[in-house]
């Protein structure tokens, strides 16, 4: 509810009643109003303008002689979060079919906010604002032949280590810009809508993924005609493409390494099935036999629901059923609760360490939480005040180290719930929310910023006073990440460090030297996380060696690495390597042994102590063996 005067309405029968309220959990009750019987009328007025945002309990007690009847409800008071300095910005031109995005385009450690817009002439205008609301130099950019632009996908398409912004459009064109706003050579590109000619509609935008053996990302361009193009960073087609994969639904593509061969497959939703193809466009085994209910506007998603290493595909059909399909196309489950038709989108994440969960909204204002086996989570569904606007997000909203779910509604409510369905966040965008929000740390202060596009054609950044942890943000933007992979916890094989090896130092005790070969995308890797015996030992930069100076002697240590880039994409773990530091140097022999005795049954032995200071990794002299 909005802060202000709240009318509490209801029925209280009997002799009289008492209405009370309390804020927070388990606080003291404060009397609000007492009176005689009321039938379908005002029980009391509560001024919430001076109260802190959060849950408010209301308790009504009706009295009849010596008996009483009590009823309690909980409401949630919206918080007034500060608007980030420099915002809001009015959209000019005002129309958008784009979800907001963010990325550090200029490499200054702060994120830029991106949004595609268009005017009455349908020309594309791609905006990039600094975190303080000022335009990034070189932006916005305009493309008159790219009409009705879609959501930007952001990644390195030319292998130079810098980010490019790639946009598909309603008239079937693809445009790409360098980080400084220059158009990438070879773009805009008009892939044909059929094998020969024609226009096509790139309805949900493009996806970036690596489909060949160089470090640059390719651009996957699915058209609703079913013709899918794959473009290189210079606009040329990848060899073997385009492919006609059958008519598609009005959904986005998703990518994932379903068969664990180190390369992603492309997943598209067809009217009554899936198109799942390898990087060369050939079908992945067994998916052609999958039969489905008709599709919706909700795009398929990819996630390792079974924690097996083989991702599954998650789908919502026209009848509202949520289904999960194994990596070989077998339907693993069909949710027992149907979700009324919605085009809000999916989000998938692990909220509390117990495994991935699926969240999807419906047209009646309900948001559903479904576990990895297809069953409704306890406490779900939850409600918003109007139709769910866009897809939910998954990230830590209250700084407790566990992820939560954020969703917006068209009337302007923005809500957050923990895994139990308990509301933990409430705020309002007065003009209503038109697109999926985006959440992250834009200004580098470690706290969370929330990007909201409203129905009055403004974009606003709000400051939320909670820390943002990218490791606890499984789905912080539309389609999971800036590349729009639609893959929960996508792991980038091009960031995988190779050939990890260990060596014991010959000059220092307690030191193990690590070395490795760089990944395929050596230009894009920002650093590595080094793990020892299952625990994070240290993050390092873009280097190829590390010295562990804290190793103990005669303790086995197993190491592995995870690569990461500037957008916080991570690799799968590297090969493991194990080493135990051993004391291989014998101590010196004790000398000066003498024996003495003062009794016939007792001998005293004395000697000069041995030393164990030759070489490294010495355990020291721990004892002597006396022989007679």
Coordinates of C-alpha atoms in Angstrom, one line a residue:
X1 CA 0.0 0.0 0.0
X2 CA 1.0 3.6 -0.5
X3 CA 2.1 5.7 2.5
X4 CA -0.7 7.9 3.7
X5 CA -4.1 7.6 5.2
X6 CA -5.3 4.0 5.3
X7 CA -9.0 3.2 5.7
X8 CA -9.5 -0.1 7.4
X9 CA -12.8 -1.5 6.4
X10 CA -14.8 -4.6 7.5
X11 CA -17.4 -6.0 9.9
X12 CA -17.3 -6.3 13.7
X13 CA -20.4 -7.8 15.4
X14 CA -21.1 -8.1 19.0
X15 CA -21.2 -5.4 21.7
X16 CA -18.1 -3.6 20.7
X17 CA -14.7 -4.0 19.0
X18 CA -11.0 -3.1 19.3
X19 CA -8.8 -2.4 16.2
X20 CA -5.0 -2.6 16.8
X21 CA -1.9 -2.5 14.7
X22 CA 1.8 -3.2 15.0
X23 CA 4.8 -2.8 12.8
X24 CA 7.6 -5.3 12.3
X25 CA 7.5 -8.8 13.5
X26 CA 6.4 -9.5 17.0
X27 CA 6.2 -5.9 18.1
X28 CA 3.8 -4.4 20.6
X29 CA 0.2 -3.8 19.6
X30 CA -1.0 -0.2 19.5
X31 CA -4.8 0.5 19.8
X32 CA -6.1 2.3 16.7
X33 CA -9.9 2.5 17.2
X34 CA -12.6 1.1 19.5
X35 CA -16.4 1.3 19.0
X36 CA -19.7 -0.4 18.6
X37 CA -20.8 -2.9 16.0
X38 CA -19.9 -2.2 12.3
X39 CA -21.2 -4.0 9.3
X40 CA -19.3 -3.5 6.1
X41 CA -18.0 -0.1 7.1
X42 CA -15.0 1.8 8.3
X43 CA -13.4 0.3 11.4
X44 CA -10.6 2.9 11.7
X45 CA -8.1 5.1 9.9
X46 CA -4.3 4.5 10.1
X47 CA -1.9 7.3 9.1
X48 CA 1.1 5.4 7.7
X49 CA 3.0 8.4 6.4
X50 CA 5.3 8.4 9.4
X51 CA 5.8 4.6 9.5
X52 CA 8.7 2.7 8.0
X53 CA 8.1 0.6 5.0
X54 CA 7.5 -3.1 5.7
X55 CA 4.8 -5.4 7.1
X56 CA 2.0 -4.0 9.3
X57 CA -0.2 -6.4 11.2
X58 CA -3.9 -5.4 11.8
X59 CA -5.8 -7.1 14.6
X60 CA -9.6 -6.8 15.0
X61 CA -11.2 -8.2 18.3
X62 CA -15.0 -8.3 18.6
X63 CA -16.5 -8.7 22.1
X64 CA -19.8 -10.2 23.0
X65 CA -20.4 -10.4 26.8
X66 CA -17.6 -12.6 28.2
X67 CA -16.6 -14.0 24.8
X68 CA -14.5 -12.6 22.0
X69 CA -13.6 -13.3 18.4
X70 CA -10.3 -12.2 16.9
X71 CA -9.1 -11.8 13.3
X72 CA -5.7 -10.7 12.0
X73 CA -4.3 -9.7 8.6
X74 CA -0.9 -8.4 7.4
X75 CA -0.4 -5.6 4.8
X76 CA 2.8 -4.3 3.4
X77 CA 3.7 -0.6 3.4
X78 CA 5.7 0.5 0.4
X79 CA 9.1 2.1 1.0
X80 CA 10.1 5.4 -0.6
X81 CA 13.5 4.5 -2.0
X82 CA 15.8 7.4 -3.1
X83 CA 16.1 8.1 -6.8
X84 CA 19.7 7.8 -8.0
X85 CA 21.2 11.3 -8.7
X86 CA 20.7 12.3 -12.4
X87 CA 17.5 10.3 -12.8
X88 CA 14.8 9.9 -14.1
X89 CA 15.4 10.4 -17.8
X90 CA 12.5 11.1 -20.3
X91 CA 12.6 8.7 -23.2
X92 CA 13.1 10.6 -26.5
X93 CA 11.7 9.1 -28.7
X94 CA 9.2 7.8 -26.3
X95 CA 8.3 4.3 -27.6
X96 CA 10.1 1.1 -26.5
X97 CA 9.8 -2.6 -27.1
X98 CA 13.0 -3.1 -25.2
X99 CA 13.9 -4.3 -21.7
X100 CA 16.6 -2.2 -19.9
X101 CA 20.2 -3.4 -19.9
X102 CA 23.4 -2.4 -18.2
X103 CA 27.1 -3.0 -18.9
X104 CA 30.5 -1.3 -18.3
X105 CA 31.0 -0.1 -21.9
X106 CA 33.9 2.3 -21.2
X107 CA 35.8 0.2 -18.7
X108 CA 35.7 2.8 -15.9
X109 CA 34.3 0.3 -13.3
X110 CA 30.8 1.8 -13.4
X111 CA 27.9 0.5 -15.5
X112 CA 26.1 2.2 -18.3
X113 CA 22.3 1.9 -18.7
X114 CA 21.0 0.9 -22.2
X115 CA 17.6 1.0 -23.7
X116 CA 16.3 0.8 -27.3
X117 CA 13.6 3.3 -28.3
X118 CA 11.9 4.5 -31.5
X119 CA 9.5 7.3 -32.6
X120 CA 6.7 7.6 -35.1
X121 CA 9.1 7.0 -38.0
X122 CA 10.1 3.7 -36.3
X123 CA 13.8 4.6 -36.5
X124 CA 16.0 3.0 -33.9
X125 CA 17.5 5.1 -31.2
X126 CA 19.8 3.2 -28.8
X127 CA 20.5 5.1 -25.6
X128 CA 23.5 4.6 -23.3
X129 CA 23.5 6.7 -20.1
X130 CA 26.2 6.8 -17.5
X131 CA 25.1 5.8 -14.0
X132 CA 24.6 9.5 -13.2
X133 CA 22.1 9.9 -16.0
X134 CA 24.4 11.8 -18.4
X135 CA 24.7 10.3 -22.0
X136 CA 27.9 8.3 -22.6
X137 CA 30.0 10.1 -25.2
X138 CA 29.1 8.8 -28.6
X139 CA 25.6 7.9 -27.6
X140 CA 22.7 7.8 -28.3
X141 CA 23.0 6.3 -31.8
X142 CA 20.4 6.3 -34.5
X143 CA 19.8 3.8 -37.3
X144 CA 17.0 4.8 -39.7
X145 CA 17.0 1.5 -41.5
X146 CA 16.7 -0.5 -38.3
X147 CA 13.0 -0.1 -37.3
X148 CA 11.4 -0.9 -34.0
X149 CA 14.5 -2.1 -32.2
X150 CA 14.5 -5.0 -29.7
X151 CA 16.3 -5.5 -26.4
X152 CA 20.1 -4.9 -26.7
X153 CA 22.4 -7.9 -26.3
X154 CA 25.9 -7.0 -25.0
X155 CA 29.1 -8.9 -25.5
X156 CA 32.4 -9.1 -27.4
X157 CA 31.6 -10.0 -31.0
X158 CA 35.0 -9.1 -32.5
X159 CA 37.3 -10.7 -30.0
X160 CA 39.1 -7.5 -29.0
X161 CA 38.1 -7.6 -25.3
X162 CA 35.7 -4.7 -25.6
X163 CA 32.0 -4.9 -25.5
X164 CA 29.6 -4.3 -28.4
X165 CA 25.9 -3.6 -28.3
X166 CA 23.8 -5.7 -30.8
X167 CA 20.1 -5.0 -31.6
X168 CA 17.6 -6.9 -33.7
X169 CA 14.5 -5.3 -35.1
X170 CA 11.0 -5.8 -36.3
X171 CA 12.0 -5.3 -39.9
X172 CA 14.6 -8.0 -39.7
X173 CA 17.8 -6.0 -39.5
X174 CA 20.6 -6.4 -37.1
X175 CA 22.8 -3.5 -36.0
X176 CA 26.0 -3.5 -33.8
X177 CA 27.9 -0.7 -32.3
X178 CA 31.3 -0.5 -30.6
X179 CA 31.5 0.7 -27.0
X180 CA 32.1 4.3 -28.1
X181 CA 29.0 4.4 -30.4
X182 CA 30.7 3.7 -33.7
X183 CA 28.8 1.3 -35.9
X184 CA 30.7 -2.0 -36.3
X185 CA 31.9 -2.5 -39.8
X186 CA 29.6 -4.8 -41.7
X187 CA 26.4 -3.6 -40.0
X188 CA 23.6 -2.9 -40.1
X189 CA 22.9 -6.3 -41.7
X190 CA 19.7 -7.6 -43.3
X191 CA 19.6 -11.4 -43.1
X192 CA 16.9 -12.6 -45.4
X193 CA 13.6 -13.9 -44.0
X194 CA 13.7 -16.9 -46.3
X195 CA 16.6 -18.5 -48.0
X196 CA 16.3 -16.2 -51.0
X197 CA 14.9 -12.8 -50.0
X198 CA 12.3 -10.9 -48.0
X199 CA 11.9 -9.3 -44.6
X200 CA 11.6 -11.0 -41.3
X201 CA 10.6 -10.2 -37.8
X202 CA 13.2 -10.7 -35.0
X203 CA 10.5 -10.6 -32.4
X204 CA 12.4 -11.0 -29.1
X205 CA 15.8 -9.9 -30.1
X206 CA 19.2 -11.6 -30.7
X207 CA 21.3 -13.9 -28.5
X208 CA 25.1 -13.8 -28.3
X209 CA 27.1 -17.1 -27.9
X210 CA 30.3 -18.6 -29.2
X211 CA 29.5 -21.2 -31.9
X212 CA 33.0 -21.6 -33.5
X213 CA 36.6 -21.9 -32.3
X214 CA 37.6 -18.3 -32.0
X215 CA 37.1 -16.1 -28.9
X216 CA 34.5 -13.8 -30.4
X217 CA 30.8 -14.3 -29.8
X218 CA 28.4 -15.0 -32.7
X219 CA 25.0 -13.3 -33.1
X220 CA 22.1 -15.8 -33.2
X221 CA 19.2 -14.2 -35.2
X222 CA 15.9 -16.2 -34.9
X223 CA 13.1 -15.0 -37.1
X224 CA 9.5 -16.0 -36.6
X225 CA 9.6 -17.5 -40.1
X226 CA 11.8 -20.2 -38.6
X227 CA 14.8 -19.1 -40.6
X228 CA 17.7 -18.7 -38.1
X229 CA 20.9 -16.8 -39.1
X230 CA 24.2 -16.8 -37.2
X231 CA 26.4 -13.8 -37.9
X232 CA 30.0 -13.2 -37.2
X233 CA 31.3 -9.9 -35.7
X234 CA 31.8 -8.4 -39.2
X235 CA 28.3 -9.2 -40.3
X236 CA 29.3 -12.2 -42.4
X237 CA 27.3 -15.4 -42.0
X238 CA 28.9 -18.3 -40.0
X239 CA 29.6 -21.2 -42.4
X240 CA 26.6 -23.5 -42.8
X241 CA 24.0 -20.9 -41.8
X242 CA 21.2 -19.8 -42.2
X243 CA 19.1 -22.8 -41.4
X244 CA 15.3 -23.2 -41.8
X245 CA 14.3 -24.7 -38.5
X246 CA 10.5 -24.6 -38.8
X247 CA 8.1 -21.8 -37.9
X248 CA 8.8 -20.3 -34.5
X249 CA 6.5 -19.0 -31.8
X250 CA 6.9 -15.3 -30.8
X251 CA 9.6 -16.1 -28.3
X252 CA 13.3 -15.6 -27.8
X253 CA 16.0 -18.3 -28.4
X254 CA 17.9 -19.8 -25.5
X255 CA 21.3 -21.5 -25.5
X256 CA 23.0 -24.1 -23.4
X257 CA 25.4 -27.0 -23.6
X258 CA 22.8 -29.7 -23.4
X259 CA 25.0 -32.6 -24.5
X260 CA 28.2 -31.4 -22.6
X261 CA 30.4 -31.3 -25.7
X262 CA 31.8 -27.9 -24.7
X263 CA 29.6 -26.0 -27.2
X264 CA 26.2 -24.6 -26.8
X265 CA 23.0 -25.7 -28.6
X266 CA 20.3 -23.3 -29.8
X267 CA 16.8 -23.8 -28.4
X268 CA 13.7 -22.3 -30.1
X269 CA 10.0 -22.8 -29.4
X270 CA 7.9 -24.0 -32.3
X271 CA 4.0 -24.1 -32.3
X272 CA 4.0 -27.7 -31.2
X273 CA 7.5 -28.6 -30.4
X274 CA 11.1 -27.5 -30.0
X275 CA 13.9 -26.8 -32.4
X276 CA 17.2 -27.8 -30.7
X277 CA 20.2 -27.7 -32.9
X278 CA 24.0 -27.9 -32.6
X279 CA 26.3 -25.1 -33.5
X280 CA 26.4 -26.3 -37.1
X281 CA 22.6 -26.3 -37.3
X282 CA 22.2 -30.1 -37.2
X283 CA 19.4 -31.3 -34.9
X284 CA 20.3 -32.6 -31.5
X285 CA 19.2 -36.2 -31.0
X286 CA 15.7 -37.0 -30.0
X287 CA 14.2 -33.6 -29.7
X288 CA 12.3 -33.9 -33.0
X289 CA 10.0 -36.5 -31.4
X290 CA 9.0 -34.1 -28.6
X291 CA 5.3 -33.0 -28.9
X292 CA 4.0 -30.1 -26.9
X293 CA 0.9 -28.1 -26.3
X294 CA 0.8 -24.9 -28.3
X295 CA 3.3 -22.3 -27.2
X296 CA 2.9 -18.8 -25.7
X297 CA 4.9 -15.6 -25.7
X298 CA 7.0 -16.9 -22.8
X299 CA 10.4 -17.8 -24.1
X300 CA 12.0 -21.2 -23.1
X301 CA 14.8 -21.2 -20.6
X302 CA 17.7 -23.5 -19.9
X303 CA 18.8 -24.6 -16.4
X304 CA 20.5 -27.6 -14.7
X305 CA 17.4 -28.4 -12.7
X306 CA 18.6 -31.9 -11.8
X307 CA 22.1 -30.7 -10.8
X308 CA 23.5 -33.4 -13.1
X309 CA 25.6 -31.2 -15.3
X310 CA 23.2 -31.7 -18.1
X311 CA 20.9 -28.7 -18.5
X312 CA 17.1 -29.1 -19.0
X313 CA 14.7 -26.9 -21.0
X314 CA 11.8 -25.2 -19.2
X315 CA 8.7 -24.3 -21.1
X316 CA 5.3 -22.7 -20.5
X317 CA 2.6 -23.7 -22.9
X318 CA -0.6 -22.0 -24.0
X319 CA -2.6 -23.9 -21.4
X320 CA -0.4 -22.5 -18.7
X321 CA 1.4 -25.7 -17.8
X322 CA 5.1 -25.5 -16.9
X323 CA 7.1 -28.4 -18.2
X324 CA 10.8 -29.5 -18.0
X325 CA 12.5 -31.5 -20.7
X326 CA 15.8 -33.4 -20.3
X327 CA 18.8 -32.8 -22.4
X328 CA 17.6 -35.5 -24.8
X329 CA 14.1 -34.1 -25.2
X330 CA 12.2 -36.4 -22.8
X331 CA 9.5 -34.6 -20.8
X332 CA 10.5 -35.0 -17.1
X333 CA 7.4 -33.4 -15.6
X334 CA 4.4 -31.4 -16.2
X335 CA 3.4 -29.0 -13.4
X336 CA 0.2 -30.0 -11.7
X337 CA -1.0 -26.4 -11.5
X338 CA -1.7 -24.5 -14.7
X339 CA -0.6 -20.8 -15.0
X340 CA -3.3 -18.7 -16.7
X341 CA -1.9 -17.3 -19.9
X342 CA 0.8 -14.7 -19.5
X343 CA 3.7 -13.2 -21.5
X344 CA 5.6 -12.2 -18.4
X345 CA 8.5 -14.5 -18.9
X346 CA 10.4 -17.0 -16.7
X347 CA 13.2 -16.6 -14.2
X348 CA 15.2 -19.5 -12.6
X349 CA 17.5 -19.4 -9.7
X350 CA 18.6 -21.1 -6.5
X351 CA 17.2 -18.9 -3.7
X352 CA 18.5 -20.8 -0.6
X353 CA 21.1 -23.4 -1.7
X354 CA 18.5 -26.1 -2.0
X355 CA 18.4 -26.2 -5.8
X356 CA 17.0 -24.2 -8.7
X357 CA 13.4 -23.0 -8.7
X358 CA 11.2 -21.6 -11.5
X359 CA 9.2 -18.4 -11.2
X360 CA 6.6 -17.2 -13.7
X361 CA 3.7 -14.7 -13.5
X362 CA 0.2 -14.8 -14.9
X363 CA -2.3 -12.3 -16.3
X364 CA -4.3 -12.2 -13.1
X365 CA -1.5 -10.8 -11.0
X366 CA -0.2 -14.0 -9.5
X367 CA 3.4 -15.1 -9.4
X368 CA 4.1 -18.8 -9.1
X369 CA 7.1 -20.6 -7.6
X370 CA 7.8 -24.1 -8.8
X371 CA 10.5 -26.5 -7.6
X372 CA 12.8 -28.6 -9.8
X373 CA 10.3 -31.5 -9.7
X374 CA 7.3 -29.4 -10.9
X375 CA 5.6 -28.9 -7.5
X376 CA 4.4 -25.5 -6.2
X377 CA 6.6 -24.1 -3.5
X378 CA 5.0 -23.6 0.0
X379 CA 3.7 -20.1 0.3
X380 CA 3.2 -19.6 -3.4
X381 CA 1.6 -18.3 -5.5
X382 CA 1.9 -14.7 -4.3
X383 CA -0.1 -11.7 -5.6
X384 CA 0.6 -8.3 -7.1
X385 CA -2.0 -5.6 -7.4
X386 CA -2.3 -5.8 -11.2
X387 CA -1.1 -7.8 -14.2
X388 CA 2.5 -8.9 -13.8
X389 CA 4.7 -6.6 -15.9
X390 CA 7.6 -8.3 -17.6
X391 CA 9.6 -11.2 -16.2
X392 CA 10.6 -11.7 -12.5
X393 CA 14.2 -11.2 -11.4
X394 CA 16.2 -13.3 -8.9
X395 CA 18.8 -11.8 -6.6
X396 CA 19.4 -11.0 -2.9
X397 CA 17.1 -8.2 -2.0
X398 CA 17.7 -7.8 1.7
X399 CA 21.4 -8.6 2.1
X400 CA 20.8 -11.9 4.1
X401 CA 22.9 -13.9 1.7
X402 CA 19.9 -15.7 0.2
X403 CA 18.3 -14.8 -3.1
X404 CA 14.8 -13.5 -3.4
X405 CA 12.3 -12.8 -6.2
X406 CA 11.4 -9.4 -7.6
X407 CA 8.4 -8.7 -9.8
X408 CA 6.6 -5.6 -11.0
X409 CA 3.1 -4.8 -12.0
X410 CA 1.6 -2.5 -14.6
X411 CA 0.0 -0.3 -11.9
X412 CA 3.4 0.5 -10.5
X413 CA 3.9 -1.9 -7.6
X414 CA 7.4 -3.4 -7.3
X415 CA 7.5 -6.4 -4.9
X416 CA 10.1 -8.7 -3.4
X417 CA 9.5 -12.1 -1.7
X418 CA 11.8 -14.6 -0.1
X419 CA 11.6 -18.4 -0.8
X420 CA 8.7 -18.8 1.7
X421 CA 6.5 -16.3 -0.2
X422 CA 6.9 -13.7 2.6
X423 CA 7.0 -10.2 1.2
X424 CA 10.3 -8.4 2.0
X425 CA 10.1 -5.4 -0.4
X426 CA 7.5 -3.0 -1.6
X427 CA 7.8 0.2 -3.6
X428 CA 5.9 2.1 -6.2
X429 CA 6.7 3.6 -9.6
X430 CA 3.8 6.1 -9.7
X431 CA 3.4 5.9 -13.5
X432 CA 3.3 2.1 -13.6
X433 CA 5.9 -0.3 -14.9
X434 CA 6.0 -1.2 -18.6
X435 CA 9.0 -3.5 -18.9
X436 CA 11.1 -6.0 -16.9
X437 CA 13.3 -4.1 -14.5
X438 CA 17.0 -4.7 -14.3
X439 CA 19.0 -4.9 -11.0
X440 CA 22.7 -4.5 -10.3
X441 CA 25.5 -2.3 -8.9
X442 CA 25.8 0.6 -11.4
X443 CA 28.0 3.0 -9.6
X444 CA 30.5 0.6 -8.0
X445 CA 29.6 1.4 -4.4
X446 CA 28.6 -2.2 -3.7
X447 CA 24.9 -1.4 -3.2
X448 CA 21.9 -2.3 -5.4
X449 CA 20.4 -0.1 -8.0
X450 CA 17.1 -0.9 -9.7
X451 CA 16.3 0.3 -13.3
X452 CA 12.6 0.8 -14.0
X453 CA 10.9 1.9 -17.3
X454 CA 7.4 3.3 -16.6
X455 CA 4.3 3.8 -18.7
X456 CA 4.8 7.5 -18.8
X457 CA 7.9 6.9 -21.0
X458 CA 10.6 7.6 -18.3
X459 CA 13.5 5.5 -17.2
X460 CA 14.5 5.8 -13.5
X461 CA 17.2 4.3 -11.4
X462 CA 16.4 3.8 -7.7
X463 CA 19.0 3.3 -4.9
X464 CA 18.2 0.4 -2.6
X465 CA 20.1 0.3 0.7
X466 CA 21.2 -3.3 0.4
X467 CA 24.4 -4.8 -0.9
X468 CA 24.5 -6.3 -4.4
X469 CA 26.4 -9.6 -4.8
X470 CA 26.7 -10.8 -8.4
X471 CA 27.3 -14.3 -7.1
X472 CA 23.8 -14.2 -5.5
X473 CA 22.0 -12.8 -8.6
X474 CA 21.0 -15.8 -10.8
X475 CA 18.6 -13.8 -12.9
X476 CA 19.1 -10.0 -12.5
X477 CA 18.0 -8.9 -16.0
X478 CA 15.7 -10.0 -18.7
X479 CA 16.7 -13.4 -20.2
X480 CA 19.2 -13.9 -17.4
X481 CA 22.2 -12.0 -18.5
X482 CA 23.5 -9.3 -20.9
X483 CA 24.0 -11.8 -23.8
X484 CA 20.3 -12.8 -23.4
X485 CA 21.2 -16.5 -23.2
X486 CA 18.0 -17.5 -21.2
X487 CA 20.3 -19.8 -19.2
X488 CA 20.3 -19.8 -15.4
X489 CA 23.9 -19.7 -14.2
X490 CA 25.3 -19.9 -17.7
X491 CA 28.9 -21.1 -17.7
X492 CA 31.1 -19.8 -20.5
X493 CA 33.5 -22.5 -21.9
X494 CA 35.6 -19.8 -23.5
X495 CA 36.7 -18.5 -20.1
X496 CA 37.9 -22.0 -19.0
X497 CA 41.6 -21.9 -17.9
X498 CA 43.5 -25.0 -19.1
X499 CA 46.2 -27.3 -17.9
X500 CA 46.4 -26.3 -14.3
X501 CA 49.6 -27.7 -12.8
X502 CA 51.4 -27.5 -9.4
X503 CA 54.9 -27.5 -8.2
X504 CA 56.5 -27.4 -4.7
X505 CA 58.9 -24.6 -4.3
X506 CA 62.5 -25.5 -3.9
X507 CA 63.4 -22.3 -2.2
X508 CA 60.6 -21.5 0.3
X509 CA 58.8 -23.6 2.8
X510 CA 55.0 -23.8 2.7
X511 CA 54.8 -22.6 -0.9
X512 CA 53.0 -24.3 -3.8
X513 CA 53.3 -22.7 -7.2
X514 CA 50.3 -22.8 -9.5
X515 CA 50.5 -22.3 -13.3
X516 CA 47.9 -22.6 -16.1
X517 CA 47.3 -21.9 -19.7
X518 CA 45.0 -19.1 -20.6
X519 CA 41.5 -19.8 -21.9
X520 CA 40.3 -19.5 -25.5
X521 CA 39.0 -16.0 -24.8
X522 CA 42.2 -14.7 -23.3
X523 CA 41.4 -11.1 -24.3
X524 CA 38.0 -11.2 -22.5
X525 CA 39.1 -12.9 -19.3
X526 CA 39.2 -10.5 -16.4
X527 CA 40.6 -12.9 -13.8
X528 CA 40.3 -16.2 -12.0
X529 CA 39.0 -17.5 -8.7
X530 CA 41.4 -20.0 -7.2
X531 CA 39.9 -22.7 -5.0
X532 CA 41.7 -25.0 -2.6
X533 CA 40.1 -28.0 -1.0
X534 CA 36.7 -26.7 -2.0
X535 CA 37.1 -23.2 -0.5
X536 CA 37.9 -19.9 -2.3
X537 CA 41.5 -19.3 -1.7
X538 CA 42.0 -16.0 -3.7
X539 CA 40.7 -14.1 -6.7
X540 CA 43.5 -13.0 -9.0
X541 CA 43.6 -10.9 -12.2
X542 CA 44.4 -11.9 -15.7
X543 CA 47.6 -13.7 -14.9
X544 CA 48.8 -17.3 -15.5
X545 CA 50.4 -18.1 -12.2
X546 CA 49.9 -17.8 -8.5
X547 CA 52.0 -18.7 -5.4
X548 CA 50.1 -20.2 -2.4
X549 CA 52.2 -19.2 0.6
X550 CA 49.9 -20.7 3.2
X551 CA 50.3 -24.4 2.5
X552 CA 51.0 -26.7 5.5
X553 CA 53.5 -29.6 5.3
X554 CA 52.1 -33.1 4.9
X555 CA 48.6 -31.8 4.1
X556 CA 47.1 -32.8 0.7
X557 CA 45.8 -29.8 -1.3
X558 CA 43.5 -30.0 -4.3
X559 CA 43.2 -26.9 -6.5
X560 CA 41.0 -25.7 -9.4
X561 CA 40.3 -22.4 -11.1
X562 CA 37.2 -20.6 -12.5
X563 CA 37.7 -17.9 -15.1
X564 CA 35.6 -14.8 -15.1
X565 CA 35.1 -11.8 -17.3
X566 CA 34.1 -8.1 -16.7
X567 CA 30.4 -8.9 -17.1
X568 CA 30.7 -11.6 -14.3
X569 CA 30.3 -14.5 -16.7
X570 CA 32.0 -17.5 -15.2
X571 CA 33.6 -20.7 -16.6
X572 CA 33.1 -24.2 -15.5
X573 CA 35.9 -25.4 -13.0
X574 CA 39.2 -26.2 -14.6
X575 CA 41.0 -29.5 -14.2
X576 CA 42.0 -30.3 -10.6
X577 CA 45.5 -30.7 -9.4
X578 CA 46.7 -32.2 -6.1
X579 CA 49.9 -31.8 -4.2
X580 CA 51.2 -32.6 -0.7
X581 CA 54.3 -30.9 0.6
X582 CA 56.7 -33.5 2.0
X583 CA 59.8 -33.2 4.2
X584 CA 62.3 -35.1 2.0
X585 CA 65.5 -34.0 3.8
X586 CA 66.8 -36.1 6.7
X587 CA 67.9 -34.3 9.9
X588 CA 71.5 -34.2 10.8
X589 CA 72.8 -37.0 13.1
X590 CA 73.0 -36.2 16.8
X591 CA 76.6 -36.2 18.1
X592 CA 78.6 -36.0 21.3
X593 CA 76.8 -38.9 22.9
X594 CA 78.0 -39.7 26.4
X595 CA 76.7 -42.1 29.0
X596 CA 77.0 -41.9 32.8
X597 CA 75.7 -43.7 35.8
X598 CA 75.4 -43.3 39.5
X599 CA 73.6 -46.6 40.1
X600 CA 74.0 -50.1 38.9
X601 CA 70.5 -50.1 37.3
X602 CA 70.4 -46.6 35.6
X603 CA 72.3 -45.0 32.8
X604 CA 72.1 -41.3 31.8
X605 CA 72.5 -40.5 28.1
X606 CA 73.3 -37.0 26.8
X607 CA 74.0 -35.7 23.2
X608 CA 74.1 -32.7 21.1
X609 CA 70.7 -32.2 19.4
X610 CA 70.1 -32.8 15.7
X611 CA 69.0 -30.1 13.3
X612 CA 66.4 -30.2 10.5
X613 CA 67.3 -27.0 8.6
X614 CA 68.5 -28.4 5.3
X615 CA 66.3 -27.6 2.3
X616 CA 62.6 -26.6 2.6
X617 CA 59.4 -27.9 4.1
X618 CA 61.1 -29.3 7.1
X619 CA 58.9 -30.6 9.9
X620 CA 61.7 -30.2 12.5
X621 CA 63.2 -32.8 14.8
X622 CA 60.3 -34.4 16.6
X623 CA 62.1 -37.1 18.5
X624 CA 65.0 -39.6 18.7
X625 CA 65.2 -43.4 18.6
X626 CA 67.5 -44.8 21.3
X627 CA 69.0 -48.2 20.4
X628 CA 70.8 -50.4 22.9

